[in-house]
PDB file of C-alpha atoms in Angstrom:
ATOM      1  CA  UNK A   1    -114.035  47.853 165.525  1.00  0.00           C
ATOM      2  CA  UNK A   2    -113.041  47.390 162.340  1.00  0.00           C
ATOM      3  CA  UNK A   3    -114.558  49.866 160.210  1.00  0.00           C
ATOM      4  CA  UNK A   4    -111.883  50.030 157.253  1.00  0.00           C
ATOM      5  CA  UNK A   5    -111.709  46.633 154.307  1.00  0.00           C
ATOM      6  CA  UNK A   6    -108.804  46.849 152.357  1.00  0.00           C
ATOM      7  CA  UNK A   7    -107.814  50.492 153.636  1.00  0.00           C
ATOM      8  CA  UNK A   8    -104.041  49.596 154.664  1.00  0.00           C
ATOM      9  CA  UNK A   9    -102.479  48.762 151.256  1.00  0.00           C
ATOM     10  CA  UNK A  10     -99.515  50.257 150.423  1.00  0.00           C
ATOM     11  CA  UNK A  11     -99.157  53.222 153.195  1.00  0.00           C
ATOM     12  CA  UNK A  12     -95.763  52.559 154.323  1.00  0.00           C
ATOM     13  CA  UNK A  13     -93.117  52.825 151.473  1.00  0.00           C
ATOM     14  CA  UNK A  14     -89.497  52.876 152.911  1.00  0.00           C
ATOM     15  CA  UNK A  15     -87.825  53.968 155.783  1.00  0.00           C
ATOM     16  CA  UNK A  16     -84.709  54.746 156.303  1.00  0.00           C
ATOM     17  CA  UNK A  17     -81.019  54.749 156.431  1.00  0.00           C
ATOM     18  CA  UNK A  18     -76.947  53.984 158.824  1.00  0.00           C
ATOM     19  CA  UNK A  19     -75.893  51.746 162.154  1.00  0.00           C
ATOM     20  CA  UNK A  20     -74.887  53.423 164.993  1.00  0.00           C
ATOM     21  CA  UNK A  21     -71.458  54.481 165.562  1.00  0.00           C
ATOM     22  CA  UNK A  22     -69.848  55.142 168.574  1.00  0.00           C
ATOM     23  CA  UNK A  23     -69.715  58.379 168.295  1.00  0.00           C
ATOM     24  CA  UNK A  24     -73.172  59.272 167.771  1.00  0.00           C
ATOM     25  CA  UNK A  25     -74.589  60.217 170.945  1.00  0.00           C
ATOM     26  CA  UNK A  26     -77.398  58.112 172.128  1.00  0.00           C
ATOM     27  CA  UNK A  27     -81.318  60.120 172.265  1.00  0.00           C
ATOM     28  CA  UNK A  28     -82.352  59.102 175.673  1.00  0.00           C
ATOM     29  CA  UNK A  29     -84.898  57.151 175.457  1.00  0.00           C
ATOM     30  CA  UNK A  30     -85.248  53.282 174.249  1.00  0.00           C
ATOM     31  CA  UNK A  31     -82.698  51.341 172.481  1.00  0.00           C
ATOM     32  CA  UNK A  32     -82.514  51.583 168.599  1.00  0.00           C
ATOM     33  CA  UNK A  33     -84.128  48.234 167.833  1.00  0.00           C
ATOM     34  CA  UNK A  34     -86.963  48.583 170.143  1.00  0.00           C
ATOM     35  CA  UNK A  35     -87.120  51.768 168.324  1.00  0.00           C
ATOM     36  CA  UNK A  36     -87.904  49.511 165.180  1.00  0.00           C
ATOM     37  CA  UNK A  37     -89.697  47.069 166.504  1.00  0.00           C
ATOM     38  CA  UNK A  38     -92.805  49.478 167.545  1.00  0.00           C
ATOM     39  CA  UNK A  39     -92.660  51.748 164.794  1.00  0.00           C
ATOM     40  CA  UNK A  40     -91.815  49.965 161.951  1.00  0.00           C
ATOM     41  CA  UNK A  41     -91.821  45.945 162.818  1.00  0.00           C
ATOM     42  CA  UNK A  42     -95.937  45.843 161.995  1.00  0.00           C
ATOM     43  CA  UNK A  43     -95.798  46.513 158.318  1.00  0.00           C
ATOM     44  CA  UNK A  44     -92.188  46.019 157.383  1.00  0.00           C
ATOM     45  CA  UNK A  45     -91.366  43.328 159.179  1.00  0.00           C
ATOM     46  CA  UNK A  46     -89.717  42.361 162.177  1.00  0.00           C
ATOM     47  CA  UNK A  47     -86.715  41.272 160.304  1.00  0.00           C
ATOM     48  CA  UNK A  48     -86.948  43.827 157.199  1.00  0.00           C
ATOM     49  CA  UNK A  49     -88.902  41.674 154.211  1.00  0.00           C
ATOM     50  CA  UNK A  50     -91.323  43.927 154.247  1.00  0.00           C
ATOM     51  CA  UNK A  51     -94.948  42.386 152.034  1.00  0.00           C
ATOM     52  CA  UNK A  52     -94.134  42.251 148.706  1.00  0.00           C
ATOM     53  CA  UNK A  53     -97.079  43.949 146.902  1.00  0.00           C
ATOM     54  CA  UNK A  54     -97.748  45.687 149.754  1.00  0.00           C
ATOM     55  CA  UNK A  55     -95.328  47.002 152.435  1.00  0.00           C
ATOM     56  CA  UNK A  56     -92.047  48.176 150.544  1.00  0.00           C
ATOM     57  CA  UNK A  57     -88.526  45.592 151.970  1.00  0.00           C
ATOM     58  CA  UNK A  58     -86.468  47.979 154.238  1.00  0.00           C
ATOM     59  CA  UNK A  59     -83.685  44.996 151.470  1.00  0.00           C
ATOM     60  CA  UNK A  60     -82.833  47.520 148.937  1.00  0.00           C
ATOM     61  CA  UNK A  61     -82.983  50.242 149.600  1.00  0.00           C
ATOM     62  CA  UNK A  62     -79.641  51.667 147.642  1.00  0.00           C
ATOM     63  CA  UNK A  63     -80.918  52.062 144.320  1.00  0.00           C
ATOM     64  CA  UNK A  64     -83.711  54.580 145.921  1.00  0.00           C
ATOM     65  CA  UNK A  65     -80.596  56.340 148.294  1.00  0.00           C
ATOM     66  CA  UNK A  66     -78.682  57.447 145.442  1.00  0.00           C
ATOM     67  CA  UNK A  67     -80.710  58.401 143.442  1.00  0.00           C
ATOM     68  CA  UNK A  68     -81.258  62.274 143.576  1.00  0.00           C
ATOM     69  CA  UNK A  69     -84.299  62.641 146.017  1.00  0.00           C
ATOM     70  CA  UNK A  70     -83.611  59.546 147.305  1.00  0.00           C
ATOM     71  CA  UNK A  71     -82.274  60.333 151.024  1.00  0.00           C
ATOM     72  CA  UNK A  72     -84.661  63.011 151.525  1.00  0.00           C
ATOM     73  CA  UNK A  73     -88.034  60.671 150.803  1.00  0.00           C
ATOM     74  CA  UNK A  74     -86.683  58.778 152.576  1.00  0.00           C
ATOM     75  CA  UNK A  75     -87.394  61.112 155.867  1.00  0.00           C
ATOM     76  CA  UNK A  76     -90.964  62.345 153.773  1.00  0.00           C
ATOM     77  CA  UNK A  77     -92.409  59.158 154.229  1.00  0.00           C
ATOM     78  CA  UNK A  78     -95.387  59.090 156.157  1.00  0.00           C
ATOM     79  CA  UNK A  79     -94.286  56.379 158.199  1.00  0.00           C
ATOM     80  CA  UNK A  80     -91.106  58.366 158.891  1.00  0.00           C
ATOM     81  CA  UNK A  81     -91.920  61.542 159.087  1.00  0.00           C
ATOM     82  CA  UNK A  82     -94.885  60.996 161.197  1.00  0.00           C
ATOM     83  CA  UNK A  83     -93.433  58.887 163.126  1.00  0.00           C
ATOM     84  CA  UNK A  84     -94.350  59.646 167.383  1.00  0.00           C
ATOM     85  CA  UNK A  85     -90.704  60.201 167.902  1.00  0.00           C
ATOM     86  CA  UNK A  86     -87.886  63.109 168.906  1.00  0.00           C
ATOM     87  CA  UNK A  87     -86.133  63.933 165.154  1.00  0.00           C
ATOM     88  CA  UNK A  88     -82.839  62.320 167.258  1.00  0.00           C
ATOM     89  CA  UNK A  89     -84.733  59.262 167.456  1.00  0.00           C
ATOM     90  CA  UNK A  90     -85.583  58.925 163.649  1.00  0.00           C
ATOM     91  CA  UNK A  91     -82.647  60.015 162.901  1.00  0.00           C
ATOM     92  CA  UNK A  92     -80.906  57.364 164.341  1.00  0.00           C
ATOM     93  CA  UNK A  93     -83.506  55.233 164.005  1.00  0.00           C
ATOM     94  CA  UNK A  94     -83.076  55.283 159.407  1.00  0.00           C
ATOM     95  CA  UNK A  95     -79.087  55.574 159.548  1.00  0.00           C
ATOM     96  CA  UNK A  96     -79.981  51.951 161.778  1.00  0.00           C
ATOM     97  CA  UNK A  97     -82.231  50.861 159.624  1.00  0.00           C
ATOM     98  CA  UNK A  98     -80.183  51.184 156.605  1.00  0.00           C
ATOM     99  CA  UNK A  99     -77.440  50.063 157.902  1.00  0.00           C
ATOM    100  CA  UNK A 100     -79.186  46.603 159.066  1.00  0.00           C
ATOM    101  CA  UNK A 101     -81.231  45.439 156.715  1.00  0.00           C
ATOM    102  CA  UNK A 102     -79.645  47.142 153.136  1.00  0.00           C
ATOM    103  CA  UNK A 103     -75.265  46.861 154.425  1.00  0.00           C
ATOM    104  CA  UNK A 104     -75.738  50.525 154.269  1.00  0.00           C
ATOM    105  CA  UNK A 105     -72.794  53.279 156.062  1.00  0.00           C
ATOM    106  CA  UNK A 106     -74.737  56.215 154.718  1.00  0.00           C
ATOM    107  CA  UNK A 107     -72.813  59.374 154.517  1.00  0.00           C
ATOM    108  CA  UNK A 108     -72.907  62.514 155.836  1.00  0.00           C
ATOM    109  CA  UNK A 109     -75.347  60.144 158.139  1.00  0.00           C
ATOM    110  CA  UNK A 110     -78.599  61.740 159.348  1.00  0.00           C
ATOM    111  CA  UNK A 111     -79.087  64.118 161.469  1.00  0.00           C
ATOM    112  CA  UNK A 112     -81.827  65.405 163.886  1.00  0.00           C
ATOM    113  CA  UNK A 113     -81.650  68.961 162.153  1.00  0.00           C
ATOM    114  CA  UNK A 114     -82.544  68.040 158.740  1.00  0.00           C
ATOM    115  CA  UNK A 115     -84.635  64.589 159.436  1.00  0.00           C
ATOM    116  CA  UNK A 116     -86.842  68.045 161.043  1.00  0.00           C
ATOM    117  CA  UNK A 117     -86.514  69.413 158.148  1.00  0.00           C
ATOM    118  CA  UNK A 118     -87.789  67.895 156.152  1.00  0.00           C
ATOM    119  CA  UNK A 119     -90.858  66.095 158.011  1.00  0.00           C
ATOM    120  CA  UNK A 120     -92.180  68.642 158.328  1.00  0.00           C
ATOM    121  CA  UNK A 121     -93.889  68.698 154.196  1.00  0.00           C
ATOM    122  CA  UNK A 122     -94.390  64.343 154.657  1.00  0.00           C
ATOM    123  CA  UNK A 123     -95.409  62.608 151.293  1.00  0.00           C
ATOM    124  CA  UNK A 124     -98.976  62.657 150.289  1.00  0.00           C
ATOM    125  CA  UNK A 125     -98.500  60.120 147.447  1.00  0.00           C
ATOM    126  CA  UNK A 126     -95.065  58.110 148.621  1.00  0.00           C
ATOM    127  CA  UNK A 127     -95.894  55.388 145.974  1.00  0.00           C
ATOM    128  CA  UNK A 128     -96.940  57.850 143.222  1.00  0.00           C
ATOM    129  CA  UNK A 129     -93.401  60.485 143.981  1.00  0.00           C
ATOM    130  CA  UNK A 130     -91.451  56.943 144.472  1.00  0.00           C
ATOM    131  CA  UNK A 131     -92.410  56.416 141.075  1.00  0.00           C
ATOM    132  CA  UNK A 132     -91.347  60.143 139.928  1.00  0.00           C
ATOM    133  CA  UNK A 133     -87.801  59.953 141.573  1.00  0.00           C
ATOM    134  CA  UNK A 134     -87.900  56.373 139.400  1.00  0.00           C
ATOM    135  CA  UNK A 135     -88.613  57.513 136.337  1.00  0.00           C
ATOM    136  CA  UNK A 136     -86.457  60.664 136.019  1.00  0.00           C
ATOM    137  CA  UNK A 137     -83.737  58.477 136.880  1.00  0.00           C
ATOM    138  CA  UNK A 138     -83.671  57.072 133.331  1.00  0.00           C
ATOM    139  CA  UNK A 139     -82.701  54.112 135.564  1.00  0.00           C
ATOM    140  CA  UNK A 140     -84.949  50.983 135.296  1.00  0.00           C
ATOM    141  CA  UNK A 141     -87.503  50.713 137.600  1.00  0.00           C
ATOM    142  CA  UNK A 142     -87.225  46.826 138.815  1.00  0.00           C
ATOM    143  CA  UNK A 143     -83.750  48.661 140.047  1.00  0.00           C
ATOM    144  CA  UNK A 144     -85.809  49.996 143.097  1.00  0.00           C
TER     145      UNK A 144
ATOM    146  CA  UNK B   1     -90.287 -35.039 197.186  1.00  0.00           C
ATOM    147  CA  UNK B   2     -93.397 -36.279 198.164  1.00  0.00           C
ATOM    148  CA  UNK B   3     -92.854 -33.949 200.843  1.00  0.00           C
ATOM    149  CA  UNK B   4     -92.236 -30.957 199.272  1.00  0.00           C
ATOM    150  CA  UNK B   5     -94.899 -32.540 197.586  1.00  0.00           C
ATOM    151  CA  UNK B   6     -97.373 -31.718 200.030  1.00  0.00           C
ATOM    152  CA  UNK B   7     -95.887 -28.902 201.470  1.00  0.00           C
ATOM    153  CA  UNK B   8     -97.662 -27.081 197.669  1.00  0.00           C
ATOM    154  CA  UNK B   9    -100.036 -28.727 198.039  1.00  0.00           C
ATOM    155  CA  UNK B  10    -101.657 -27.422 201.511  1.00  0.00           C
ATOM    156  CA  UNK B  11     -99.579 -24.153 200.582  1.00  0.00           C
ATOM    157  CA  UNK B  12    -102.159 -24.222 197.435  1.00  0.00           C
ATOM    158  CA  UNK B  13    -104.871 -25.345 199.454  1.00  0.00           C
ATOM    159  CA  UNK B  14    -104.490 -23.098 202.353  1.00  0.00           C
ATOM    160  CA  UNK B  15    -103.927 -19.519 199.721  1.00  0.00           C
ATOM    161  CA  UNK B  16    -107.204 -20.563 198.132  1.00  0.00           C
ATOM    162  CA  UNK B  17    -109.296 -20.889 200.521  1.00  0.00           C
ATOM    163  CA  UNK B  18    -107.961 -18.030 201.853  1.00  0.00           C
ATOM    164  CA  UNK B  19    -108.323 -16.117 199.078  1.00  0.00           C
ATOM    165  CA  UNK B  20    -109.985 -16.500 195.770  1.00  0.00           C
ATOM    166  CA  UNK B  21    -108.751 -15.826 192.133  1.00  0.00           C
ATOM    167  CA  UNK B  22    -110.448 -13.179 191.299  1.00  0.00           C
ATOM    168  CA  UNK B  23    -108.074 -10.786 194.422  1.00  0.00           C
ATOM    169  CA  UNK B  24    -105.209 -12.275 193.379  1.00  0.00           C
ATOM    170  CA  UNK B  25    -105.452 -11.395 189.591  1.00  0.00           C
ATOM    171  CA  UNK B  26    -106.426  -7.847 191.987  1.00  0.00           C
ATOM    172  CA  UNK B  27    -103.854  -8.097 193.778  1.00  0.00           C
ATOM    173  CA  UNK B  28    -101.117  -9.213 190.794  1.00  0.00           C
ATOM    174  CA  UNK B  29    -102.451  -6.712 187.828  1.00  0.00           C
ATOM    175  CA  UNK B  30    -102.171  -3.391 190.938  1.00  0.00           C
ATOM    176  CA  UNK B  31     -98.878  -4.533 191.836  1.00  0.00           C
ATOM    177  CA  UNK B  32     -97.742  -4.874 187.863  1.00  0.00           C
ATOM    178  CA  UNK B  33     -99.552  -2.018 187.014  1.00  0.00           C
ATOM    179  CA  UNK B  34     -98.412   0.154 190.000  1.00  0.00           C
ATOM    180  CA  UNK B  35     -95.055  -0.712 188.834  1.00  0.00           C
ATOM    181  CA  UNK B  36     -95.172  -0.506 184.909  1.00  0.00           C
ATOM    182  CA  UNK B  37     -97.473   2.557 185.403  1.00  0.00           C
ATOM    183  CA  UNK B  38     -94.741   4.233 188.125  1.00  0.00           C
ATOM    184  CA  UNK B  39     -92.892   3.542 185.002  1.00  0.00           C
ATOM    185  CA  UNK B  40     -94.359   5.256 182.211  1.00  0.00           C
ATOM    186  CA  UNK B  41     -95.413   8.488 183.631  1.00  0.00           C
ATOM    187  CA  UNK B  42     -92.074  10.434 183.385  1.00  0.00           C
ATOM    188  CA  UNK B  43     -92.806   9.414 179.659  1.00  0.00           C
ATOM    189  CA  UNK B  44     -95.827   9.688 178.929  1.00  0.00           C
ATOM    190  CA  UNK B  45     -95.822  12.578 176.828  1.00  0.00           C
ATOM    191  CA  UNK B  46     -99.405  14.087 179.135  1.00  0.00           C
ATOM    192  CA  UNK B  47     -98.502  13.575 182.319  1.00  0.00           C
ATOM    193  CA  UNK B  48     -95.226  15.413 182.453  1.00  0.00           C
ATOM    194  CA  UNK B  49     -97.095  18.368 180.637  1.00  0.00           C
ATOM    195  CA  UNK B  50     -99.021  17.769 183.618  1.00  0.00           C
ATOM    196  CA  UNK B  51     -95.966  18.576 185.933  1.00  0.00           C
ATOM    197  CA  UNK B  52     -95.513  22.463 184.749  1.00  0.00           C
ATOM    198  CA  UNK B  53     -97.079  25.173 185.104  1.00  0.00           C
ATOM    199  CA  UNK B  54     -99.057  26.197 181.383  1.00  0.00           C
ATOM    200  CA  UNK B  55     -97.404  28.227 179.344  1.00  0.00           C
ATOM    201  CA  UNK B  56     -98.053  29.099 175.791  1.00  0.00           C
ATOM    202  CA  UNK B  57     -95.571  29.847 173.415  1.00  0.00           C
ATOM    203  CA  UNK B  58     -94.280  33.942 173.389  1.00  0.00           C
ATOM    204  CA  UNK B  59     -95.994  33.627 177.481  1.00  0.00           C
ATOM    205  CA  UNK B  60     -93.784  35.707 179.913  1.00  0.00           C
ATOM    206  CA  UNK B  61     -93.163  35.772 183.092  1.00  0.00           C
ATOM    207  CA  UNK B  62     -95.998  35.949 185.649  1.00  0.00           C
ATOM    208  CA  UNK B  63    -100.107  34.094 186.402  1.00  0.00           C
ATOM    209  CA  UNK B  64    -101.532  34.434 183.267  1.00  0.00           C
ATOM    210  CA  UNK B  65    -104.187  35.496 184.026  1.00  0.00           C
ATOM    211  CA  UNK B  66    -107.015  34.202 181.644  1.00  0.00           C
ATOM    212  CA  UNK B  67    -106.371  34.382 178.082  1.00  0.00           C
ATOM    213  CA  UNK B  68    -110.373  34.330 176.472  1.00  0.00           C
ATOM    214  CA  UNK B  69    -110.390  37.579 178.846  1.00  0.00           C
ATOM    215  CA  UNK B  70    -111.697  41.045 177.171  1.00  0.00           C
ATOM    216  CA  UNK B  71    -109.539  41.823 181.246  1.00  0.00           C
ATOM    217  CA  UNK B  72    -106.299  39.456 179.879  1.00  0.00           C
ATOM    218  CA  UNK B  73    -103.727  41.722 180.147  1.00  0.00           C
ATOM    219  CA  UNK B  74    -102.282  41.633 177.163  1.00  0.00           C
ATOM    220  CA  UNK B  75    -105.676  42.197 175.067  1.00  0.00           C
ATOM    221  CA  UNK B  76    -105.419  46.606 176.641  1.00  0.00           C
ATOM    222  CA  UNK B  77    -105.221  47.390 172.592  1.00  0.00           C
ATOM    223  CA  UNK B  78    -107.613  45.145 171.408  1.00  0.00           C
ATOM    224  CA  UNK B  79    -109.772  46.057 168.951  1.00  0.00           C
ATOM    225  CA  UNK B  80    -112.208  42.681 167.981  1.00  0.00           C
ATOM    226  CA  UNK B  81    -113.275  38.903 168.435  1.00  0.00           C
ATOM    227  CA  UNK B  82    -110.845  36.687 170.990  1.00  0.00           C
ATOM    228  CA  UNK B  83    -108.496  34.365 168.928  1.00  0.00           C
ATOM    229  CA  UNK B  84    -109.030  32.697 171.840  1.00  0.00           C
ATOM    230  CA  UNK B  85    -112.832  32.417 171.735  1.00  0.00           C
ATOM    231  CA  UNK B  86    -113.003  31.059 168.635  1.00  0.00           C
ATOM    232  CA  UNK B  87    -110.924  28.467 168.167  1.00  0.00           C
ATOM    233  CA  UNK B  88    -107.449  30.357 168.611  1.00  0.00           C
ATOM    234  CA  UNK B  89    -105.608  31.001 171.216  1.00  0.00           C
ATOM    235  CA  UNK B  90    -104.333  34.114 172.741  1.00  0.00           C
ATOM    236  CA  UNK B  91    -101.127  33.432 170.153  1.00  0.00           C
ATOM    237  CA  UNK B  92    -102.532  31.923 167.752  1.00  0.00           C
ATOM    238  CA  UNK B  93    -105.427  31.562 165.095  1.00  0.00           C
ATOM    239  CA  UNK B  94    -107.978  29.770 165.007  1.00  0.00           C
ATOM    240  CA  UNK B  95    -107.479  26.354 162.148  1.00  0.00           C
ATOM    241  CA  UNK B  96    -108.758  27.405 158.446  1.00  0.00           C
ATOM    242  CA  UNK B  97    -107.361  30.771 158.486  1.00  0.00           C
ATOM    243  CA  UNK B  98    -103.983  33.227 158.536  1.00  0.00           C
ATOM    244  CA  UNK B  99    -102.799  35.460 160.852  1.00  0.00           C
ATOM    245  CA  UNK B 100    -102.481  39.372 158.257  1.00  0.00           C
ATOM    246  CA  UNK B 101     -98.348  40.569 157.191  1.00  0.00           C
ATOM    247  CA  UNK B 102     -98.629  43.722 158.512  1.00  0.00           C
ATOM    248  CA  UNK B 103    -100.772  44.811 161.825  1.00  0.00           C
ATOM    249  CA  UNK B 104     -99.860  47.445 164.302  1.00  0.00           C
ATOM    250  CA  UNK B 105     -98.212  47.189 167.560  1.00  0.00           C
ATOM    251  CA  UNK B 106     -98.428  48.899 171.549  1.00  0.00           C
ATOM    252  CA  UNK B 107     -96.910  48.034 174.374  1.00  0.00           C
ATOM    253  CA  UNK B 108     -98.460  46.621 177.350  1.00  0.00           C
ATOM    254  CA  UNK B 109     -98.216  46.885 182.142  1.00  0.00           C
ATOM    255  CA  UNK B 110     -98.433  43.130 182.441  1.00  0.00           C
ATOM    256  CA  UNK B 111     -99.513  43.548 186.012  1.00  0.00           C
ATOM    257  CA  UNK B 112     -97.874  40.295 186.786  1.00  0.00           C
ATOM    258  CA  UNK B 113     -94.326  42.565 186.731  1.00  0.00           C
ATOM    259  CA  UNK B 114     -94.941  45.685 186.361  1.00  0.00           C
ATOM    260  CA  UNK B 115     -92.982  45.792 183.091  1.00  0.00           C
ATOM    261  CA  UNK B 116     -94.542  46.884 179.667  1.00  0.00           C
ATOM    262  CA  UNK B 117     -93.926  44.824 177.094  1.00  0.00           C
ATOM    263  CA  UNK B 118     -94.361  44.923 172.871  1.00  0.00           C
ATOM    264  CA  UNK B 119     -98.054  43.640 171.935  1.00  0.00           C
ATOM    265  CA  UNK B 120     -98.791  42.912 168.729  1.00  0.00           C
ATOM    266  CA  UNK B 121    -102.425  43.191 167.059  1.00  0.00           C
ATOM    267  CA  UNK B 122    -102.056  40.415 164.397  1.00  0.00           C
ATOM    268  CA  UNK B 123    -105.768  39.744 162.856  1.00  0.00           C
ATOM    269  CA  UNK B 124    -106.241  36.445 162.109  1.00  0.00           C
ATOM    270  CA  UNK B 125    -107.624  36.062 158.577  1.00  0.00           C
ATOM    271  CA  UNK B 126    -109.902  33.251 156.480  1.00  0.00           C
ATOM    272  CA  UNK B 127    -113.378  33.851 157.743  1.00  0.00           C
ATOM    273  CA  UNK B 128    -116.479  35.376 157.987  1.00  0.00           C
ATOM    274  CA  UNK B 129    -116.636  36.875 162.077  1.00  0.00           C
ATOM    275  CA  UNK B 130    -116.031  34.702 165.255  1.00  0.00           C
ATOM    276  CA  UNK B 131    -118.667  37.435 167.374  1.00  0.00           C
ATOM    277  CA  UNK B 132    -117.452  35.656 170.290  1.00  0.00           C
ATOM    278  CA  UNK B 133    -115.761  37.424 172.855  1.00  0.00           C
ATOM    279  CA  UNK B 134    -116.010  40.620 170.996  1.00  0.00           C
ATOM    280  CA  UNK B 135    -113.766  42.694 173.580  1.00  0.00           C
ATOM    281  CA  UNK B 136    -112.757  46.906 172.795  1.00  0.00           C
ATOM    282  CA  UNK B 137    -110.032  48.097 174.738  1.00  0.00           C
ATOM    283  CA  UNK B 138    -107.925  51.256 173.766  1.00  0.00           C
ATOM    284  CA  UNK B 139    -105.464  52.025 175.732  1.00  0.00           C
ATOM    285  CA  UNK B 140    -102.479  54.040 173.667  1.00  0.00           C
ATOM    286  CA  UNK B 141    -104.634  53.415 170.722  1.00  0.00           C
ATOM    287  CA  UNK B 142    -104.787  55.782 168.379  1.00  0.00           C
ATOM    288  CA  UNK B 143    -107.375  57.883 165.873  1.00  0.00           C
ATOM    289  CA  UNK B 144    -107.107  56.107 162.108  1.00  0.00           C
ATOM    290  CA  UNK B 145    -105.867  58.848 160.305  1.00  0.00           C
ATOM    291  CA  UNK B 146    -102.550  57.402 162.461  1.00  0.00           C
ATOM    292  CA  UNK B 147    -104.083  54.310 161.155  1.00  0.00           C
ATOM    293  CA  UNK B 148    -100.580  52.608 162.133  1.00  0.00           C
ATOM    294  CA  UNK B 149    -101.852  53.001 165.728  1.00  0.00           C
ATOM    295  CA  UNK B 150    -105.209  51.982 165.149  1.00  0.00           C
ATOM    296  CA  UNK B 151    -107.198  49.162 165.664  1.00  0.00           C
ATOM    297  CA  UNK B 152    -110.144  50.814 164.448  1.00  0.00           C
ATOM    298  CA  UNK B 153    -108.689  49.409 160.927  1.00  0.00           C
ATOM    299  CA  UNK B 154    -109.389  45.895 159.510  1.00  0.00           C
ATOM    300  CA  UNK B 155    -105.662  44.784 159.110  1.00  0.00           C
ATOM    301  CA  UNK B 156    -106.743  41.706 156.724  1.00  0.00           C
ATOM    302  CA  UNK B 157    -105.770  44.204 154.218  1.00  0.00           C
ATOM    303  CA  UNK B 158    -102.826  43.246 153.491  1.00  0.00           C
ATOM    304  CA  UNK B 159    -103.878  39.155 153.763  1.00  0.00           C
ATOM    305  CA  UNK B 160    -104.722  37.159 150.681  1.00  0.00           C
ATOM    306  CA  UNK B 161    -107.456  37.478 152.118  1.00  0.00           C
ATOM    307  CA  UNK B 162    -109.825  40.088 153.120  1.00  0.00           C
ATOM    308  CA  UNK B 163    -112.831  38.242 155.630  1.00  0.00           C
ATOM    309  CA  UNK B 164    -111.582  39.262 159.385  1.00  0.00           C
ATOM    310  CA  UNK B 165    -112.224  36.455 161.779  1.00  0.00           C
ATOM    311  CA  UNK B 166    -110.713  36.964 165.025  1.00  0.00           C
ATOM    312  CA  UNK B 167    -107.562  39.195 166.898  1.00  0.00           C
ATOM    313  CA  UNK B 168    -104.620  38.106 168.716  1.00  0.00           C
ATOM    314  CA  UNK B 169    -101.983  38.999 170.815  1.00  0.00           C
ATOM    315  CA  UNK B 170     -98.064  38.415 170.375  1.00  0.00           C
ATOM    316  CA  UNK B 171     -95.602  39.781 173.299  1.00  0.00           C
ATOM    317  CA  UNK B 172     -92.431  40.664 171.149  1.00  0.00           C
ATOM    318  CA  UNK B 173     -90.416  41.714 173.548  1.00  0.00           C
ATOM    319  CA  UNK B 174     -90.001  43.627 176.665  1.00  0.00           C
ATOM    320  CA  UNK B 175     -90.487  47.642 176.136  1.00  0.00           C
ATOM    321  CA  UNK B 176     -88.351  50.034 177.603  1.00  0.00           C
ATOM    322  CA  UNK B 177     -90.875  52.906 178.589  1.00  0.00           C
ATOM    323  CA  UNK B 178     -95.390  53.542 177.812  1.00  0.00           C
ATOM    324  CA  UNK B 179     -95.533  53.838 173.366  1.00  0.00           C
ATOM    325  CA  UNK B 180     -95.032  57.995 173.480  1.00  0.00           C
ATOM    326  CA  UNK B 181     -98.919  58.580 172.316  1.00  0.00           C
ATOM    327  CA  UNK B 182    -100.505  57.301 175.463  1.00  0.00           C
TER     328      UNK B 182
END
C-alpha cells in the first residue's frame, strides 16, 4: 500500500544529453525513445518539460552542461546512474535527450566507457551538488 | 359528384366498421415512427456508439476484460484502489481529483495479443482514500530504494494535494521487451 506521503520530491534532477547519429552503434534492445518513455518520462514527462518546483526540465540543460563538472553531473544524478540499463544504452539515452529536448549536439558524445566510470559514484544530494556547481561558476542561478 | 360522394362515404363507413379509431391511430403511429425513427437512428450518438466495440481512450486491441477487476491485465503492477470503482475509469481520475504529475511506468503483458505494453500508474489526488476495489499486484515492481519503480510510494507527493484517492493504469505505448527488472 501507499506508504510514503510526500516522499517523492526533487529526486530526479537532470538527466542527460544529444541525438543518435548514423555512425553511433545501436545497442541491443529497445529504441532510445522507448528507453526514455520507460525510464525517464514518468517524472520528466513525455515532452521533457518536468514539473516546476519538483522535477527539473530537460529543455534547459545547455548552461548546466557548460559548467565545469556539469557533464559528469548529468551522469551521476541518481535517475541516470542507477537506471537499470547497460552503459551503452545510458550513453545513447543521454545523447538523445540532450539533442531532443535541449537542442544540444554534445561533443564528445557520451560513451559507454564514460558512463560506466561515472555511474560508480552516484550523487547522494543531487540538488545540493547542482546548486554548488552553479554557485562555483559565479553565473546567476536563474541561468540554470 | 354524387357518385363520388357516395363512394367516399361508403368507403369511410366500411373502414369505420372494420377498425376502431384507436387501432387506426396506432397503425399510423407505428408507420410514421418506423419512417422517422429509422431515419433518426444513425444520427443518435448513443445508437451509433452501441454499434461499435466499447473502447476507452488509450485502449489497445483485443478483448478488454474488466477494468474494474484487479486481474485486469493492465493492473499487473498496480497498488491501490482502482479508479474504475471510484467514479472514474481505468484511465481517468474521478471527478474532484487530479492525476499526479509524476508517477512510475512499468510493462504488462496483454494476453489478447501477447504484446508487452508500457503502463503509466498515475495516482489520483485531492480526496481521501476511495476504499473500494483495493488491488495490490507487484509484477516487476521494485522496492522503495528503487523509488522510480516502486508502487508503495504515494505519487501524490508531487501533486498540489497529497491526499491519495485511487490509481489508474494508462497505456503509454507498445514495449518491445519486458521491463528489465523482472
